[in-house]
Short mmCIF file of C-alpha atoms in Angstrom, two decimals:
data_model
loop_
_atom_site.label_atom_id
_atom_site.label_comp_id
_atom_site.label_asym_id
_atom_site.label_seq_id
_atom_site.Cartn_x
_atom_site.Cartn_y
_atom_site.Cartn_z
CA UNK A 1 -29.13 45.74 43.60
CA UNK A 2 -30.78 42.88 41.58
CA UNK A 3 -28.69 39.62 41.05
CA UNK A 4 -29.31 37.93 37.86
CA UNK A 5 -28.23 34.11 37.76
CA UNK A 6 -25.26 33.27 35.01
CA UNK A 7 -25.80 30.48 32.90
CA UNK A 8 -23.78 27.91 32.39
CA UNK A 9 -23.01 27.51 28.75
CA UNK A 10 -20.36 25.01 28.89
CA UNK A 11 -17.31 23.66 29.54
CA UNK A 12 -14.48 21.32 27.77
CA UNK A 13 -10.87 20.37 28.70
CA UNK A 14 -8.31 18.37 26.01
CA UNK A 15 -5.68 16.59 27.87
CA UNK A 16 -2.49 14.59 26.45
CA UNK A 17 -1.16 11.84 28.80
CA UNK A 18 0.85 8.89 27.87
CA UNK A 19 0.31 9.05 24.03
CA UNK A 20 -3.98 8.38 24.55
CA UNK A 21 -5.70 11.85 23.42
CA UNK A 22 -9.25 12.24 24.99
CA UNK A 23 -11.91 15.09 25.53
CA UNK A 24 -13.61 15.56 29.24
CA UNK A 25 -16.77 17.90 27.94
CA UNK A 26 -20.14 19.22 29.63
CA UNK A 27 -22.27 20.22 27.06
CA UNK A 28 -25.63 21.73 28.12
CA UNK A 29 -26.15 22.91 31.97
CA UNK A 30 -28.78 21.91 34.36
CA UNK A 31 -29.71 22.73 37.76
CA UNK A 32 -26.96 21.48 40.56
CA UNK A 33 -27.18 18.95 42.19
CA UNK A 34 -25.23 20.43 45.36
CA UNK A 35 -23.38 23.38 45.73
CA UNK A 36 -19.56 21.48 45.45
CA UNK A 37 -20.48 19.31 42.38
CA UNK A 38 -22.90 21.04 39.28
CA UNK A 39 -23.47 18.30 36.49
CA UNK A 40 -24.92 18.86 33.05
CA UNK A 41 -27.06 16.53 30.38
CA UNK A 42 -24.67 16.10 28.13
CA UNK A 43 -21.76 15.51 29.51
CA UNK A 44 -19.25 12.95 27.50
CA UNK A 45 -15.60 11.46 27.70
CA UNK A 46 -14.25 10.66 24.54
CA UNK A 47 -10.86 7.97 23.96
CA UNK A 48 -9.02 6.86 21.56
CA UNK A 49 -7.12 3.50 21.98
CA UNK A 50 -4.80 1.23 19.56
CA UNK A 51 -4.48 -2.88 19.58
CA UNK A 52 -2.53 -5.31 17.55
CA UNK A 53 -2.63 -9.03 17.33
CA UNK A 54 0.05 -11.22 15.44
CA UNK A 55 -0.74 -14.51 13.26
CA UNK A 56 1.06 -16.94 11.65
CA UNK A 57 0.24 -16.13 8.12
CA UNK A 58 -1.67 -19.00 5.89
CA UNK A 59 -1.03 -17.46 2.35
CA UNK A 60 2.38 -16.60 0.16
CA UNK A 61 3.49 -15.03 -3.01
CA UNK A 62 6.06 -16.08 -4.72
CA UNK A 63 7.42 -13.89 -7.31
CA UNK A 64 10.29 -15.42 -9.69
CA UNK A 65 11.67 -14.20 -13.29
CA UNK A 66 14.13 -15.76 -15.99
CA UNK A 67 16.46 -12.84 -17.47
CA UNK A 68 17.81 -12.52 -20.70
CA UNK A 69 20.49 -10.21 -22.03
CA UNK A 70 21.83 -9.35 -25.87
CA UNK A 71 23.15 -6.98 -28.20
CA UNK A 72 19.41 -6.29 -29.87
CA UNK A 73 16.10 -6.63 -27.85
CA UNK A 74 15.40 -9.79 -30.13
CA UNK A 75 18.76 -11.21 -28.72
CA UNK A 76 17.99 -10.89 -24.97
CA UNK A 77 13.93 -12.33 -25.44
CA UNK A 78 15.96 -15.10 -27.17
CA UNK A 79 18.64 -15.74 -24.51
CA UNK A 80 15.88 -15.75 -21.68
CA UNK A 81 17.14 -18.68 -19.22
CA UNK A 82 13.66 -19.94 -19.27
CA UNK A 83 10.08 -19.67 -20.56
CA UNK A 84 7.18 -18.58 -18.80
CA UNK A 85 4.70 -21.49 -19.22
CA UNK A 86 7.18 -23.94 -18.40
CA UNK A 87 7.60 -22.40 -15.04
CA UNK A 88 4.17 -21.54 -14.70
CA UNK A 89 3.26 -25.50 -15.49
CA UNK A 90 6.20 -26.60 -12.87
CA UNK A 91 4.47 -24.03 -9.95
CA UNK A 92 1.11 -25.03 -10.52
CA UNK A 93 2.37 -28.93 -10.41
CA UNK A 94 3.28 -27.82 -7.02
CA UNK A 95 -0.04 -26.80 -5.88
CA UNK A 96 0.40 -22.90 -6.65
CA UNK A 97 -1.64 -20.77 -8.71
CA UNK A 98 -0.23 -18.47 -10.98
CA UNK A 99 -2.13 -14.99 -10.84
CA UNK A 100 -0.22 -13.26 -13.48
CA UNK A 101 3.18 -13.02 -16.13
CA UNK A 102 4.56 -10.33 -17.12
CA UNK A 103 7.18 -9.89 -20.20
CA UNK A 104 9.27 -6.68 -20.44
CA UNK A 105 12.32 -5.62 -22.81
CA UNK A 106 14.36 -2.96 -21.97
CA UNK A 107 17.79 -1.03 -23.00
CA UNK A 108 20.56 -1.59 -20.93
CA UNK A 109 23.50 1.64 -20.12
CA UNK A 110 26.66 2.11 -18.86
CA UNK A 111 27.25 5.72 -16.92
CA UNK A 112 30.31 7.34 -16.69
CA UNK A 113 31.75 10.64 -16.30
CA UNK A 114 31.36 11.49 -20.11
CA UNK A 115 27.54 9.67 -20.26
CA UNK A 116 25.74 6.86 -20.87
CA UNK A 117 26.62 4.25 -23.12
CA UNK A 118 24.00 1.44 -24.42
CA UNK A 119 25.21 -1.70 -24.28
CA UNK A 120 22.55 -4.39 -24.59
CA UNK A 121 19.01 -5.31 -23.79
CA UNK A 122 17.48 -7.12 -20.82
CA UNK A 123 14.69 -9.08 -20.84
CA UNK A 124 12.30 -10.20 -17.87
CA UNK A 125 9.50 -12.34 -17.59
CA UNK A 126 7.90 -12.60 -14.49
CA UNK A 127 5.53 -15.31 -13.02
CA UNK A 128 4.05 -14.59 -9.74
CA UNK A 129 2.26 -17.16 -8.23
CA UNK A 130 -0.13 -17.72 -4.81
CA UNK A 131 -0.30 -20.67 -2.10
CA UNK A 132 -2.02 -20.99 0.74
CA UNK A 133 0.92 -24.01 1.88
CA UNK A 134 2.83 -21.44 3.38
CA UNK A 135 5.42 -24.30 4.25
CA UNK A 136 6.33 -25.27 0.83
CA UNK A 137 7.60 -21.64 -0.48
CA UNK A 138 10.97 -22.56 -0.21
CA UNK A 139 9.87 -25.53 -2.66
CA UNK A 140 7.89 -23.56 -4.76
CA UNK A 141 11.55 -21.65 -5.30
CA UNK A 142 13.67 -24.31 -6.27
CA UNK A 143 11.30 -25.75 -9.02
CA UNK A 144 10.97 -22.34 -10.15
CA UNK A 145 14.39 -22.05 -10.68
CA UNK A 146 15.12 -25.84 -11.66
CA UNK A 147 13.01 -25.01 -14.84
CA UNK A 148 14.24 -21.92 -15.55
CA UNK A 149 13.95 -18.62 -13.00
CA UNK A 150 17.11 -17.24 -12.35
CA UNK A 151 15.77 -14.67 -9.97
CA UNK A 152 13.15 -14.04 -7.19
CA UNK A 153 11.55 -11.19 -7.31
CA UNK A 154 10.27 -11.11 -3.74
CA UNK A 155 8.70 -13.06 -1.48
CA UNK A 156 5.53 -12.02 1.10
CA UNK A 157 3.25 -13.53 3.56
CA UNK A 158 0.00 -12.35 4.25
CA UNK A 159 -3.64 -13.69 6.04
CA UNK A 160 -6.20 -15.17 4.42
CA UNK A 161 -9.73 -13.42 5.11
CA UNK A 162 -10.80 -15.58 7.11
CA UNK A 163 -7.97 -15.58 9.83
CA UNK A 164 -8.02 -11.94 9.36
CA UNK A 165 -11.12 -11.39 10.05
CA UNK A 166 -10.66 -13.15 13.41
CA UNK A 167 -7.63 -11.18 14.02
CA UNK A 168 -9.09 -8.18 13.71
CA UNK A 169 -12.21 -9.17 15.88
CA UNK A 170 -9.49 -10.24 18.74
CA UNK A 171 -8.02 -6.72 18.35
CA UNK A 172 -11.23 -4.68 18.28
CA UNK A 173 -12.23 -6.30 21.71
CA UNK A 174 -8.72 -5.40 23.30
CA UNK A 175 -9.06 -1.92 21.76
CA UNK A 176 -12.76 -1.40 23.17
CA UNK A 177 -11.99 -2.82 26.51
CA UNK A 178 -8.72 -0.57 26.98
CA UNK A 179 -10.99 2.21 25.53
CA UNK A 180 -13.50 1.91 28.34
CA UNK A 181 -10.89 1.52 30.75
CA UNK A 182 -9.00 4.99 30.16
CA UNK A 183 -12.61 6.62 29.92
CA UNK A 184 -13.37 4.97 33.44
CA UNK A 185 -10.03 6.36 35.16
CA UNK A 186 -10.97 9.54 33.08
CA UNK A 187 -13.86 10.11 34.78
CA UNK A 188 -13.54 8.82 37.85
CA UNK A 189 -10.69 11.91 38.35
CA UNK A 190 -13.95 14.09 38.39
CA UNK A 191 -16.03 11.79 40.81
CA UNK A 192 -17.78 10.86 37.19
CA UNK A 193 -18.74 7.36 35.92
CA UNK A 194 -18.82 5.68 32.75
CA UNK A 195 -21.96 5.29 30.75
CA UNK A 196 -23.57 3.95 27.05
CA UNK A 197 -20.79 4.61 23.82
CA UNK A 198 -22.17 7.50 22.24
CA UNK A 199 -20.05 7.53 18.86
CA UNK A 200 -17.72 4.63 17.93
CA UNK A 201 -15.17 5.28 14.71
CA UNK A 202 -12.63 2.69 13.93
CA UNK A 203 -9.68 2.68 11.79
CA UNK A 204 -7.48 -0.88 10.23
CA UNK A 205 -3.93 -1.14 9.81
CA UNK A 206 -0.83 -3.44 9.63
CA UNK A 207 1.00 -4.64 6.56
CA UNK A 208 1.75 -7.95 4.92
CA UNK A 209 5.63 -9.36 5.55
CA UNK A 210 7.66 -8.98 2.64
CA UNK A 211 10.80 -10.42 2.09
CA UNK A 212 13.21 -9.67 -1.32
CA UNK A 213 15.52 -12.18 -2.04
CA UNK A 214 18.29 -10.86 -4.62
CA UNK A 215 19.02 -13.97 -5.93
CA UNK A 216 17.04 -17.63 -6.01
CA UNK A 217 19.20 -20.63 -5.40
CA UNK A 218 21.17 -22.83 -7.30
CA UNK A 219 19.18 -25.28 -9.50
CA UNK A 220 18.99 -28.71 -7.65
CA UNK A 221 19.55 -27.15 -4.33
CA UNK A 222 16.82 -26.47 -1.15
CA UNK A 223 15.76 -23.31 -0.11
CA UNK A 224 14.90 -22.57 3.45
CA UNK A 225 12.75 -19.67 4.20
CA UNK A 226 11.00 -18.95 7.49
CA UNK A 227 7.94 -16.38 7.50
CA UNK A 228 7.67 -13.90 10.26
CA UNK A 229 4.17 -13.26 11.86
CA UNK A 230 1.55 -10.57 10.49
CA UNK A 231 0.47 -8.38 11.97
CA UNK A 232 -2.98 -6.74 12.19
CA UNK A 233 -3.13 -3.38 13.94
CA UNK A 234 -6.86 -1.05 14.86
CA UNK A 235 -7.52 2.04 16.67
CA UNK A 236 -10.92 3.10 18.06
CA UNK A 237 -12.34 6.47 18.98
CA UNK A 238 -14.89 6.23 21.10
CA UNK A 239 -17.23 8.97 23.01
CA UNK A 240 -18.70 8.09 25.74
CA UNK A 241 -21.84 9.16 28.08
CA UNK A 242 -20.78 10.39 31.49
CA UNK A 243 -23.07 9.75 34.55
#
């Protein structure tokens, strides 16, 4: 009886371990090298790995608003507890810069088991303002409310694009070198070795820190408020050549 060789058409195995997904795949058969170890032309490992780096942040928004309450919408803009370019002036004195105001008017209820009631208007006006002194926030508060906020709004850090950008650097190298190191264990479990990146695909995250504050603090007083660090978070996916 004739024997007919069988071609080899392929062969792929997807393995979970330790929360890093990767692909061990021979695509495309050649001759063997020996009888105990074919190899193909194609053959790739492909990784994914995470890294995040932490900086002090270098930028701040402030967000403050003087309220305003009355019988009649004209009665709450008129009982605001401050105006909008004074503390917009008083900020900007400080250093800050003032990226936008905002004015609203709105009715005011009561609930209770037989409905709502209106009783009154509020009024808001928001400043929000930017500095890259990330020290003098808890200033920037107090003259806010010395000259008429009697809120804040919220308070965030975040990175300039500069220091982010150097973050991020600092975190694709980890990523890439942790990367290469899981695709080097990978294949060395099949008496493989590591060669060129075939495909690299990245993805950013991490998120500014916010803080809300419910209420500012009394005028003529000092507010203390100590930023946490930001983060800045990427993941690569990266296919490599096996030897």
């Amino acid at each position: 009886m004739d024997t007919q060789p069988l071609a080899v058409i392929g062969v792929a195995a997807l393995v979970l371990a330790g929360g890093v997904g990767f692909v061990l795949a021979d695509t495309g058969g050649t001759a063997a090298e020996s009888p105990d170890r074919p190899t193909a032309t194609n053959a790739t490992v492909s990784v994914s790995a995470d890294a995040t780096v932490e900086r002090a942040p270098d930028e701040a928004t402030v967000t403050v608003a003087a309220v305003g309450r009355g019988e009649t919408a004209a009665a709450a803009r008129n009982n605001l507890s401050g105006d909008a370019d004074a503390i917009r002036d008083a900020l900007e004195g400080e250093g800050a810069t003032v990226t936008s105001a905002r004015f609203t008017v709105s009715p005011e209820y009561e609930y209770s088991e037989s409905g709502r009631e209106l009783v009154g208007y509020v009024a808001v006006h928001t400043v929000e303002a930017e500095t890259g002194a990330v020290d003098s926030v808890g200033s920037l508060v107090d003259t806010a409310v010395d000259n008429g906020a009697d809120r804040v709004e919220g308070i965030s850090y975040s990175l300039s694009g500069d220091t982010r950008a150097g973050a991020r650097e600092e975190a694709l190298t980890t990523a890439m070198e942790q990367a290469r190191g899981d695709a080097t264990t990978l294949a060395a479990s099949e008496d493989r070795s590591v060669g060129d990146a075939v495909t690299i695909q990245t993805s950013d995250g991490g998120q500014p820190v916010v803080r809300a504050e419910s209420a500012a603090a009394d005028a003529g007083g000092e507010t203390d408020v100590s930023p946490e660090p930001v983060t800045v978070e990427v993941s690569v996916q990266v296919t490599y050549e096996l030897a």
